CSV table of C-alpha atoms in Angstrom, one decimal:
chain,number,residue,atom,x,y,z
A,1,UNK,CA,-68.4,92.5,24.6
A,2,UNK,CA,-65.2,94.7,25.1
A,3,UNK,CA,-62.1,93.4,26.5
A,4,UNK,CA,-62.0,95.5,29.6
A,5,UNK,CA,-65.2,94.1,30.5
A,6,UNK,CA,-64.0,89.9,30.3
A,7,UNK,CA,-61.0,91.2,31.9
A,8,UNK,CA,-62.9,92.2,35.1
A,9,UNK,CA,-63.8,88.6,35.9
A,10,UNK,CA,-60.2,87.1,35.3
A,11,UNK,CA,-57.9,87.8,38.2
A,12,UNK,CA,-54.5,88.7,37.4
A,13,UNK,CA,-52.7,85.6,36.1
A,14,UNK,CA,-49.7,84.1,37.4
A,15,UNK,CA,-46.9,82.5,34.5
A,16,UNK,CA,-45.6,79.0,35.0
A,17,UNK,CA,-42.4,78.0,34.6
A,18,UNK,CA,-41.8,74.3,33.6
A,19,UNK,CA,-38.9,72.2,33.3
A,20,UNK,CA,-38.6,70.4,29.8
A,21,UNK,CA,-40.0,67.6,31.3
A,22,UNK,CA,-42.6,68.9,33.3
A,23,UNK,CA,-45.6,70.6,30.7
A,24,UNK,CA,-48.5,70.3,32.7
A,25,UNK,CA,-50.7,72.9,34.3
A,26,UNK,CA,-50.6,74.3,37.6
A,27,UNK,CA,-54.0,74.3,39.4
A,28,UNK,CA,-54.1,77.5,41.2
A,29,UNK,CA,-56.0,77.7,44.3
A,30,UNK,CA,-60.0,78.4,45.0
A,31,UNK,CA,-60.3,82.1,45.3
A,32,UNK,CA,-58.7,84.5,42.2
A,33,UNK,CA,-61.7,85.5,41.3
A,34,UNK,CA,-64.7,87.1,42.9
A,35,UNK,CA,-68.5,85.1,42.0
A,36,UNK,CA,-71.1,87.5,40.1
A,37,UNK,CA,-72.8,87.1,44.1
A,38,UNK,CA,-69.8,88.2,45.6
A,39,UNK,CA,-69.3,91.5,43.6
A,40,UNK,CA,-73.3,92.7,43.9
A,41,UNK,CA,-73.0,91.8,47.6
A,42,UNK,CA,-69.7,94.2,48.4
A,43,UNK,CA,-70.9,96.9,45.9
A,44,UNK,CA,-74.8,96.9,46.8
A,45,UNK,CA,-75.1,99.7,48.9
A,46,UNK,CA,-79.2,100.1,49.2
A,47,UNK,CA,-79.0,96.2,49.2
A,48,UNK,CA,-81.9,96.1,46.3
A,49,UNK,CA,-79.9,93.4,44.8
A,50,UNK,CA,-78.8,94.8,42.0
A,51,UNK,CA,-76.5,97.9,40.9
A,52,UNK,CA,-76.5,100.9,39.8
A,53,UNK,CA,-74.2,103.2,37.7
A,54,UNK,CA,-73.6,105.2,41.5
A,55,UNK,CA,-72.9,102.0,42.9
A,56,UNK,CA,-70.1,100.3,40.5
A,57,UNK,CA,-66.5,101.5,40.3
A,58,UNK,CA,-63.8,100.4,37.9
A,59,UNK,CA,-64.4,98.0,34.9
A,60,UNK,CA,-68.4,97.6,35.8
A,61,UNK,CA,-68.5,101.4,35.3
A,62,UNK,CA,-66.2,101.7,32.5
A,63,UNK,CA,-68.9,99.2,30.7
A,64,UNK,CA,-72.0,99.5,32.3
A,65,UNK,CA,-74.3,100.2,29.6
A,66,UNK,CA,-72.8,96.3,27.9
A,67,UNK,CA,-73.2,94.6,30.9
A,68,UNK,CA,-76.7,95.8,31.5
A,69,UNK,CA,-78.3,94.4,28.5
A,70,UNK,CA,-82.0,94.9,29.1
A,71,UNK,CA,-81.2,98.3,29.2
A,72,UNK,CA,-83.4,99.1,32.6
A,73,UNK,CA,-80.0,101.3,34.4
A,74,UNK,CA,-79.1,98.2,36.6
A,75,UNK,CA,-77.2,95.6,36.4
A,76,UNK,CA,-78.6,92.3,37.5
A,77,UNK,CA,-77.0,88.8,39.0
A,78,UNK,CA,-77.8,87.5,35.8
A,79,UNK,CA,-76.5,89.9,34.0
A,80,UNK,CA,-73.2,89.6,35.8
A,81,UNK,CA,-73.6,85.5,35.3
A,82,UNK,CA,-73.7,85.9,31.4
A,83,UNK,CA,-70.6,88.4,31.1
A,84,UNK,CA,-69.0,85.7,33.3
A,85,UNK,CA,-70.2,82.8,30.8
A,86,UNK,CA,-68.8,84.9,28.0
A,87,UNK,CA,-65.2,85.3,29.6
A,88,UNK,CA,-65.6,81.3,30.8
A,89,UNK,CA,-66.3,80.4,26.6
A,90,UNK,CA,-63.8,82.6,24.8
A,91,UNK,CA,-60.5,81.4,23.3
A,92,UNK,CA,-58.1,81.5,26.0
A,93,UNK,CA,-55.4,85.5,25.2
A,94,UNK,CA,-51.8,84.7,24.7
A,95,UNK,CA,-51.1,85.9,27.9
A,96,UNK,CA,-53.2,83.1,29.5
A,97,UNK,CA,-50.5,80.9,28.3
A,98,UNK,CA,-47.0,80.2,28.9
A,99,UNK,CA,-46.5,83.0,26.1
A,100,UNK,CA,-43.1,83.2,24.7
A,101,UNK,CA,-41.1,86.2,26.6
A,102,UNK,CA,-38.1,86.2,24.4
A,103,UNK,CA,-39.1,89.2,22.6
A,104,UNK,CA,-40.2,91.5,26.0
A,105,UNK,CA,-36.2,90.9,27.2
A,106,UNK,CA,-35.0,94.7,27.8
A,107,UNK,CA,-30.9,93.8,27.4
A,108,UNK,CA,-29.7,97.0,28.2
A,109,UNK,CA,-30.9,97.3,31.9
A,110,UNK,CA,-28.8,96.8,35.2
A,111,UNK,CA,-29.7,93.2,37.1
A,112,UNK,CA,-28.3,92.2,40.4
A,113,UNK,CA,-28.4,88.6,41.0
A,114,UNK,CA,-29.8,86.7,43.9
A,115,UNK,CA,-28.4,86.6,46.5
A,116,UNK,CA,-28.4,83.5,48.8
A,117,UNK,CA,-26.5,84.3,51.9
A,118,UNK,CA,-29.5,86.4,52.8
A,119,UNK,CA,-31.3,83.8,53.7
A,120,UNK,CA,-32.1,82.5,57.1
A,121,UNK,CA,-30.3,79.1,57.1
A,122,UNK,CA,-32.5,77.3,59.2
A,123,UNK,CA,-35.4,78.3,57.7
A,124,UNK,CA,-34.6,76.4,54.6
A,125,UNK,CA,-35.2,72.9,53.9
A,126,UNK,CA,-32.0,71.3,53.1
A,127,UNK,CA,-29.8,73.3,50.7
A,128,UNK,CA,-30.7,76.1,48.3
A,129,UNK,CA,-30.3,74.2,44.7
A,130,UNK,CA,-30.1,75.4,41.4
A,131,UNK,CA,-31.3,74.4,38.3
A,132,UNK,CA,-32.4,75.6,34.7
A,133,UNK,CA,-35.7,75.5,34.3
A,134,UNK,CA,-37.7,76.9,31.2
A,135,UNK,CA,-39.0,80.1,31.7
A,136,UNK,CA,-42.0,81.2,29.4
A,137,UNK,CA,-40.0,80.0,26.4
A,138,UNK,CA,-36.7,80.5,28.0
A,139,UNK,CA,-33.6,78.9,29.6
A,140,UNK,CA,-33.3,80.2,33.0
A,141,UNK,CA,-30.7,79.2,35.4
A,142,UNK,CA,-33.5,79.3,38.7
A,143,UNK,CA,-32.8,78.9,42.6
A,144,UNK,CA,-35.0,76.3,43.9
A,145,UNK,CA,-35.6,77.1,47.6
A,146,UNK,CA,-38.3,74.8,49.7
A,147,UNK,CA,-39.6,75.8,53.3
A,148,UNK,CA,-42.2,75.6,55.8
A,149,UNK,CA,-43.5,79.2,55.5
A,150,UNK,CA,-42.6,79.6,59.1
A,151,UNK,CA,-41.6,82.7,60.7
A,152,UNK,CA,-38.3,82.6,63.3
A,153,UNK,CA,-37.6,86.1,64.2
A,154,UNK,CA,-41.1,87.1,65.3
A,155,UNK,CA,-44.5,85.2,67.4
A,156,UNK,CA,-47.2,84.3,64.6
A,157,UNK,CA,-50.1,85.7,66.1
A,158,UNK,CA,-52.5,86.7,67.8
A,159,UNK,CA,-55.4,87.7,65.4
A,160,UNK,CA,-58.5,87.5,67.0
A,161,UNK,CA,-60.2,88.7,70.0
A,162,UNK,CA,-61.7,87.0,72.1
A,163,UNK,CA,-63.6,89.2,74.0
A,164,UNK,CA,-65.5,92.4,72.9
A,165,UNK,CA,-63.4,94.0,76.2
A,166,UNK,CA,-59.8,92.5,75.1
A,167,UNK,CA,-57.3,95.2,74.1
A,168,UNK,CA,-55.5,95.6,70.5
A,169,UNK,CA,-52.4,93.7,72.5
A,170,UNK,CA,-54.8,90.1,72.0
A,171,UNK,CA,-55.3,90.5,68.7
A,172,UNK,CA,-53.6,91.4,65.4
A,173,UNK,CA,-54.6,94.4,62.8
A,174,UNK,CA,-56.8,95.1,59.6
A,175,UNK,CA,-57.3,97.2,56.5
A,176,UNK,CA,-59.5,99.7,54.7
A,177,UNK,CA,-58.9,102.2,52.8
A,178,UNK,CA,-55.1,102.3,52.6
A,179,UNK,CA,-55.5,102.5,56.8
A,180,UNK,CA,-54.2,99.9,59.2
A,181,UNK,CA,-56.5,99.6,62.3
A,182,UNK,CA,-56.4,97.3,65.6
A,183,UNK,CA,-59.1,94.7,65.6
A,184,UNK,CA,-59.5,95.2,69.5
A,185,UNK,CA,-62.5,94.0,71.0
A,186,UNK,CA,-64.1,97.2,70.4
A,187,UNK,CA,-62.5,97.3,66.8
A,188,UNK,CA,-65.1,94.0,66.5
A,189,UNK,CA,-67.7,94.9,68.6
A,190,UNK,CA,-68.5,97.8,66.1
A,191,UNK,CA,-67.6,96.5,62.6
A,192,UNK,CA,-71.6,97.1,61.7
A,193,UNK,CA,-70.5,101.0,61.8
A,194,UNK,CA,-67.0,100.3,60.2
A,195,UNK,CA,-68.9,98.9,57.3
A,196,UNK,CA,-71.5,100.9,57.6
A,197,UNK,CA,-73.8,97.6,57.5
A,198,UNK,CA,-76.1,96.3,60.3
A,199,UNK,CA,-75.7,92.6,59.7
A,200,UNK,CA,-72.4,92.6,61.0
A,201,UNK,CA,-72.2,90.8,64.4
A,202,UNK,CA,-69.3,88.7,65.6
A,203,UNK,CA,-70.1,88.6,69.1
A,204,UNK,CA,-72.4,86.3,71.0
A,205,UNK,CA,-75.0,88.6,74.4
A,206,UNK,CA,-71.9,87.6,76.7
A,207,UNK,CA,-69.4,90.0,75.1
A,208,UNK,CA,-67.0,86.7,73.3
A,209,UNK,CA,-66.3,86.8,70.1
A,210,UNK,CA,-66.9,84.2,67.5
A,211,UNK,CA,-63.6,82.6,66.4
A,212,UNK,CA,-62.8,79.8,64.5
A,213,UNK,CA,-61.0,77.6,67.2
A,214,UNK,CA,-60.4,74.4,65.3
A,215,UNK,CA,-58.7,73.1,62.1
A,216,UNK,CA,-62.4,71.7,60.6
A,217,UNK,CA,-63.8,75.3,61.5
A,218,UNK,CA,-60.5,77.2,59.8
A,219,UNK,CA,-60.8,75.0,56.4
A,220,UNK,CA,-64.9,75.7,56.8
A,221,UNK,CA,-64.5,79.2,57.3
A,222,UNK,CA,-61.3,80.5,54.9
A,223,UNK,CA,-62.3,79.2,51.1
A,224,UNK,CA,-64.2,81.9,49.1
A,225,UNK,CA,-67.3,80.7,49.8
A,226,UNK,CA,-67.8,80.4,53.2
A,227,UNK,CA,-69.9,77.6,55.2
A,228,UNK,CA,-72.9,79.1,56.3
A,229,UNK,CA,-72.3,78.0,59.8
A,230,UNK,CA,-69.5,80.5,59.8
A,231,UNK,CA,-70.6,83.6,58.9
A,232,UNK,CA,-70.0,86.5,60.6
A,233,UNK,CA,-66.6,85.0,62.2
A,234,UNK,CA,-63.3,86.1,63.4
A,235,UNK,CA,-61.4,83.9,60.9
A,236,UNK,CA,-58.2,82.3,62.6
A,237,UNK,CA,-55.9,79.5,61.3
A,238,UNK,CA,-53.0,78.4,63.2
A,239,UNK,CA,-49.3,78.0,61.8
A,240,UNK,CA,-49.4,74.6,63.7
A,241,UNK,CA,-52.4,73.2,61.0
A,242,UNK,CA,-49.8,73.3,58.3
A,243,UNK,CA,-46.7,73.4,59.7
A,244,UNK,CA,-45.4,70.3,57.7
A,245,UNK,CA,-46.8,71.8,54.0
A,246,UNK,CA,-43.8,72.9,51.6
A,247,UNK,CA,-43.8,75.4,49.7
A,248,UNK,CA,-41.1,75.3,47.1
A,249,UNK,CA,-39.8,79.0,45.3
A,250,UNK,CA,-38.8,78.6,41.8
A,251,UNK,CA,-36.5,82.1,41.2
A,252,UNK,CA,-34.4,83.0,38.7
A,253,UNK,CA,-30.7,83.6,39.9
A,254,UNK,CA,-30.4,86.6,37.8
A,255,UNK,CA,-33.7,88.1,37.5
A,256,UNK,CA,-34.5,89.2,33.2
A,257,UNK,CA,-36.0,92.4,33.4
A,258,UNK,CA,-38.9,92.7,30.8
A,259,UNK,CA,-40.4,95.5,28.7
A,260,UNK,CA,-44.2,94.5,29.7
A,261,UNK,CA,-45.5,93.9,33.0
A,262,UNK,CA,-46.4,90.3,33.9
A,263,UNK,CA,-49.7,90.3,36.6
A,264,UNK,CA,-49.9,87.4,39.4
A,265,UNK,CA,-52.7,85.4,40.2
A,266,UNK,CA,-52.8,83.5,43.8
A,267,UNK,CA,-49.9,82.4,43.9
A,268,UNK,CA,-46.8,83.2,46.0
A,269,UNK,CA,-45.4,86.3,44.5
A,270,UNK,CA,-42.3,86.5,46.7
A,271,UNK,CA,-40.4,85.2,49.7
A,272,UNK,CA,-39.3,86.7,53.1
A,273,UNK,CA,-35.7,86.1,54.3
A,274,UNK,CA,-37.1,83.7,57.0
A,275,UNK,CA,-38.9,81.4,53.6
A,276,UNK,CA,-42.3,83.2,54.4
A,277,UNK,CA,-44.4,83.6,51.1
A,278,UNK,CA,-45.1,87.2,50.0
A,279,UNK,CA,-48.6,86.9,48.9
A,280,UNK,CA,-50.7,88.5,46.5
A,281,UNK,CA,-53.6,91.0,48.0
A,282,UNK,CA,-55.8,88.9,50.2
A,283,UNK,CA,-59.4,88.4,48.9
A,284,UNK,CA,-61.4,90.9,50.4
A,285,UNK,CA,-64.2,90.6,48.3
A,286,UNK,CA,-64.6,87.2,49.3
A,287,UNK,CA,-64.0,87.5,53.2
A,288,UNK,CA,-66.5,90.5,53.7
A,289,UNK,CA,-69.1,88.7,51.8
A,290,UNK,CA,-69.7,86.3,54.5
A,291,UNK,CA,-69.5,89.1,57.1
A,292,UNK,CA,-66.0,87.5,58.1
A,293,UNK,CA,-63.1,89.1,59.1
A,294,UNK,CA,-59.6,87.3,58.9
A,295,UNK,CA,-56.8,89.6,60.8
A,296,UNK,CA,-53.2,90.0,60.2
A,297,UNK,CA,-51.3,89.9,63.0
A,298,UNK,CA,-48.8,92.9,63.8
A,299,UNK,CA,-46.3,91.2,61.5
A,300,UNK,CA,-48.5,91.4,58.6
A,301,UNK,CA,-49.2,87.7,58.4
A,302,UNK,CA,-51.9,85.3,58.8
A,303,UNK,CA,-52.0,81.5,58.1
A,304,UNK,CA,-54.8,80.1,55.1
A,305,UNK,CA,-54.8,76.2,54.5
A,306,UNK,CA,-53.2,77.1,50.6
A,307,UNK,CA,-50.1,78.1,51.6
A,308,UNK,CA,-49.8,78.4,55.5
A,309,UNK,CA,-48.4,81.4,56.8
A,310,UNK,CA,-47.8,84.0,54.9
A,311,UNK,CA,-47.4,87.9,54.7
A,312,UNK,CA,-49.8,90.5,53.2
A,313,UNK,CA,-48.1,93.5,54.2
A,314,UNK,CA,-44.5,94.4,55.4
A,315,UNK,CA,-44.6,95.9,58.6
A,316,UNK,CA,-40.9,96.1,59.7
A,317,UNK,CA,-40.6,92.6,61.8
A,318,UNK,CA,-38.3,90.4,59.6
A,319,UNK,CA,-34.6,90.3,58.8
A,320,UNK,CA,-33.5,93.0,56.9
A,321,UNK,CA,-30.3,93.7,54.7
A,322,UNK,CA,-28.9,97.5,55.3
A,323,UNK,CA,-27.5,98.9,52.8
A,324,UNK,CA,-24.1,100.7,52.5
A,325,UNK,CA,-25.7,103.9,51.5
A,326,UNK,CA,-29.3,106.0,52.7
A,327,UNK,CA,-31.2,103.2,50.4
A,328,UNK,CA,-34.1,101.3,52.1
A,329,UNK,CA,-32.8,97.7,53.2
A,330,UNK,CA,-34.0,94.8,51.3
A,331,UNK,CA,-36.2,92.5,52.7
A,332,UNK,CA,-36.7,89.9,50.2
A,333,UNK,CA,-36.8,88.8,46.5
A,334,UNK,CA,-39.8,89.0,44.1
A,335,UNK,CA,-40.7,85.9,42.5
A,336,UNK,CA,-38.7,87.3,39.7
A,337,UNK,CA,-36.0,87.6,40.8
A,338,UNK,CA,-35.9,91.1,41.9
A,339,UNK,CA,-35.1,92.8,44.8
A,340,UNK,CA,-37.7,94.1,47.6
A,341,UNK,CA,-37.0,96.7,49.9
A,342,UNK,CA,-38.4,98.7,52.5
A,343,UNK,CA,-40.9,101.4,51.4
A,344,UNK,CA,-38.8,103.9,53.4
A,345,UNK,CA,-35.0,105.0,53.2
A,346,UNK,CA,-32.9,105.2,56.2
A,347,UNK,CA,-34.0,108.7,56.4
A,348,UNK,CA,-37.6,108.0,56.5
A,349,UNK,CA,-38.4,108.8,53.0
A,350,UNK,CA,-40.7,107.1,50.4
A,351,UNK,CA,-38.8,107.2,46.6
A,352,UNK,CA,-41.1,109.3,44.4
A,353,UNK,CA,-40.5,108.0,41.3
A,354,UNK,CA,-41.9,104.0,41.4
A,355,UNK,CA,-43.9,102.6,38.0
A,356,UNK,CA,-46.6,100.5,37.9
A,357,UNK,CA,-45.4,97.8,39.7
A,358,UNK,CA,-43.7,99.3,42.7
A,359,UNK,CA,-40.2,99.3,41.7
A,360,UNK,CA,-37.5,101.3,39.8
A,361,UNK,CA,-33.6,101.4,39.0
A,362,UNK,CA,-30.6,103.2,40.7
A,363,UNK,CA,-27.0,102.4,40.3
A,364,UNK,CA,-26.4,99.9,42.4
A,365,UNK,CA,-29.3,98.0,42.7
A,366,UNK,CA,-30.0,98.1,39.4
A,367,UNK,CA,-34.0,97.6,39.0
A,368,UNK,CA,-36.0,96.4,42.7
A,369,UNK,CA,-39.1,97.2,44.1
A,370,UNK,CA,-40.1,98.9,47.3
A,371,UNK,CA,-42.9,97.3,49.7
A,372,UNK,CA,-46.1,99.1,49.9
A,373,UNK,CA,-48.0,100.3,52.8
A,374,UNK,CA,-49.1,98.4,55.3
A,375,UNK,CA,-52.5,99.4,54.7
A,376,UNK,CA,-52.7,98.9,50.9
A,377,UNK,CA,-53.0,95.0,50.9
A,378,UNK,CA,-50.2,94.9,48.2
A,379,UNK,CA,-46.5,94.1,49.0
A,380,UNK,CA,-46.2,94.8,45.1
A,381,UNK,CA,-48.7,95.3,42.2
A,382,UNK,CA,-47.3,93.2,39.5
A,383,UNK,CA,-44.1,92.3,37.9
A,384,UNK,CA,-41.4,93.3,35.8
A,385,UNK,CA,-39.2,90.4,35.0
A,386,UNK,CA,-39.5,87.0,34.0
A,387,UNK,CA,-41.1,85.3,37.0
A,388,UNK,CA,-40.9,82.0,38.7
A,389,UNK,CA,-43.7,80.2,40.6
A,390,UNK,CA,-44.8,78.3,44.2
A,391,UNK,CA,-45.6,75.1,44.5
A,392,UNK,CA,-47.0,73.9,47.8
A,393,UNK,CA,-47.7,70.6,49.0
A,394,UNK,CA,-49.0,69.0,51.8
């Protein structure tokens, strides 16, 4: 079966680092990947239980006619079960590994080093250290900076309603489409038109709104695959239920800019001035299966029990950096090391000329990224230079 079509199944990865003593594998949390289940459900739209060619987008369609082996123009659960089976039973790609980088080093591009008086002092756990680590094959002088994923300089919260009648001003926001909306009362009251689905109801005959209100029903309810008891739930975990995890940052000082880009899996791809993770695009798929919904608040967070709270979308309400010129400030650093700045410049513009990945160089910055849109559920897309990792404990 083509390569396009195992690499549908396999989230984007994220690279270890290790220290020379430390070789094992980092389990990455439930949730890269969406089930066989999961992707018929959001991409069923006559809900027959199968799909067709109109139905599929991306990989699915760029391959139909492989996955669909009976040949009948659909493609079944099983079907979608033994493509899976086939990507679970190959020998793991290079990239899979902790592949050598040595060779993707571009030595002829500008870095900026990190810079740690950007920080939010009390925000960290004891002092910034550093320490060389080895990075995919190579030495890396790396910051190691531990927190409690805690915002300072905004409320967490709210997210949900709890009242079909409550205003946008009780509850936090959501995204489709590249759009940001308010999940008001009314916002929840008529998700079944939103998504254009009829088993949509988070509200009881008395106008309230199902919401998780306890720690049990928050780890029940936000795990890909969703108690029963809890579907068709305002999903809401409080800061509070993990305010004593740590999350520790592994980041180079001076980030290595690399020739290929390096994807990201669940793991923390960045980190906030204040120590609040940048995380990857939150799993949709797997939320909207269960006819959940788990809101950001206004500040583009929202609190999961793998890594507390955390930001999926920059929306203007942490510390910035200005910079001397018309530049966007920056915001925070990529798990790489690089630079992330506001998507627009002092004079309200977007830069026109971002790769792949969200970033580019200029002269002073040397290469950075820029954050998305609030509405795109990606802060960035991938990375360009030799990254670090997150490691959170409990």
């Amino acid at each position: 079966m083509k390569k396009i079509v195992l690499t549908m199944f396999a989230l984007t990865l994220i690279f270890s680092c290790k220290t020379n003593q430390e070789n094992k594998e980092r389990q990455q949390p439930d949730g890269e990947r969406p089930t066989s289940s999961q992707l018929i459900s959001e991409m069923d739209a006559d809900k027959d239980g199968k799909l067709s060619m109109d139905e599929v987008k991306g990989p699915i369609a760029n391959d139909f006619e492989n996955i669909d082996s009976d040949s009948d123009n659909f493609i079944s659960l099983e079907e979608l079960d033994k493509a899976e089976k086939t990507r679970e039973n190959r020998p793991p790609r290079q990239e899979e590994s902790n592949a050598d980088l040595s060779n993707e080093i571009e030595t002829s591009a500008k870095v900026v080093p990190v810079n740690t008086n950007y920080f939010i002092t009390e925000n960290i756990i004891g002092e910034i250290q550093e320490k060389t680590v080895e990075l995919n094959g190579i030495e890396t002088l790396c910051y190691i900076i531990k927190t409690h994923s805690q915002a300072t300089e905004h409320q967490m919260g709210p997210w949900c309603p709890r009242h079909i009648s409550d205003g946008m001003e009780k509850a936090g926001i959501w995204f489709k489409d590249d759009k940001v909306y308010d999940v008001s009362g009314h916002f929840i009251a008529n998700l079944d038109e939103f998504y254009s689905d009829d088993k949509w109801l988070l509200y009881r005959e008395d106008g309230t709104i199902k919401v998780t209100e306890t720690e049990e029903a928050c780890l029940a309810a936000a795990k890909p695959e969703v108690d029963e008891d809890y579907h068709n739930y305002c999903v809401e975990c409080l800061p509070e239920y993990f305010k004593d995890q740590v999350t520790t940052f592994v980041i180079p000082a001076t980030p290595t800019y690399l020739k290929s880009v390096q994807n990201f899996g669940r793991g923390g791809i960045g980190i906030a001035f204040n120590g609040v993770n940048y995380d990857p695009p939150a799993p949709t798929h797997a939320i909207l299966a269960a006819h959940t919904i788990a809101p950001l608040d206004d500040h583009g967070g929202h609190v999961n029990p793998h890594g507390g709270y955390h930001y999926h979308a920059v929306t203007g309400s942490t510390k910035e950096i200005v910079q001397n010129d018309t530049h966007a400030a920056i915001i925070g650093y990529a798990i790489d090391g690089f630079g992330i700045y506001t998507l627009l410049d002092k004079n309200g513009n977007k830069p026109n000329d971002l790769d792949e990945c969200g970033g580019h160089f200029d002269d002073i910055r040397g290469y950075h990224y820029h954050a998305g849109e609030p509405g795109g559920n990606q802060i960035i897309k991938c990375l360009h230079g030799l990254p670090g990792y997150t490691e959170i404990k409990e």
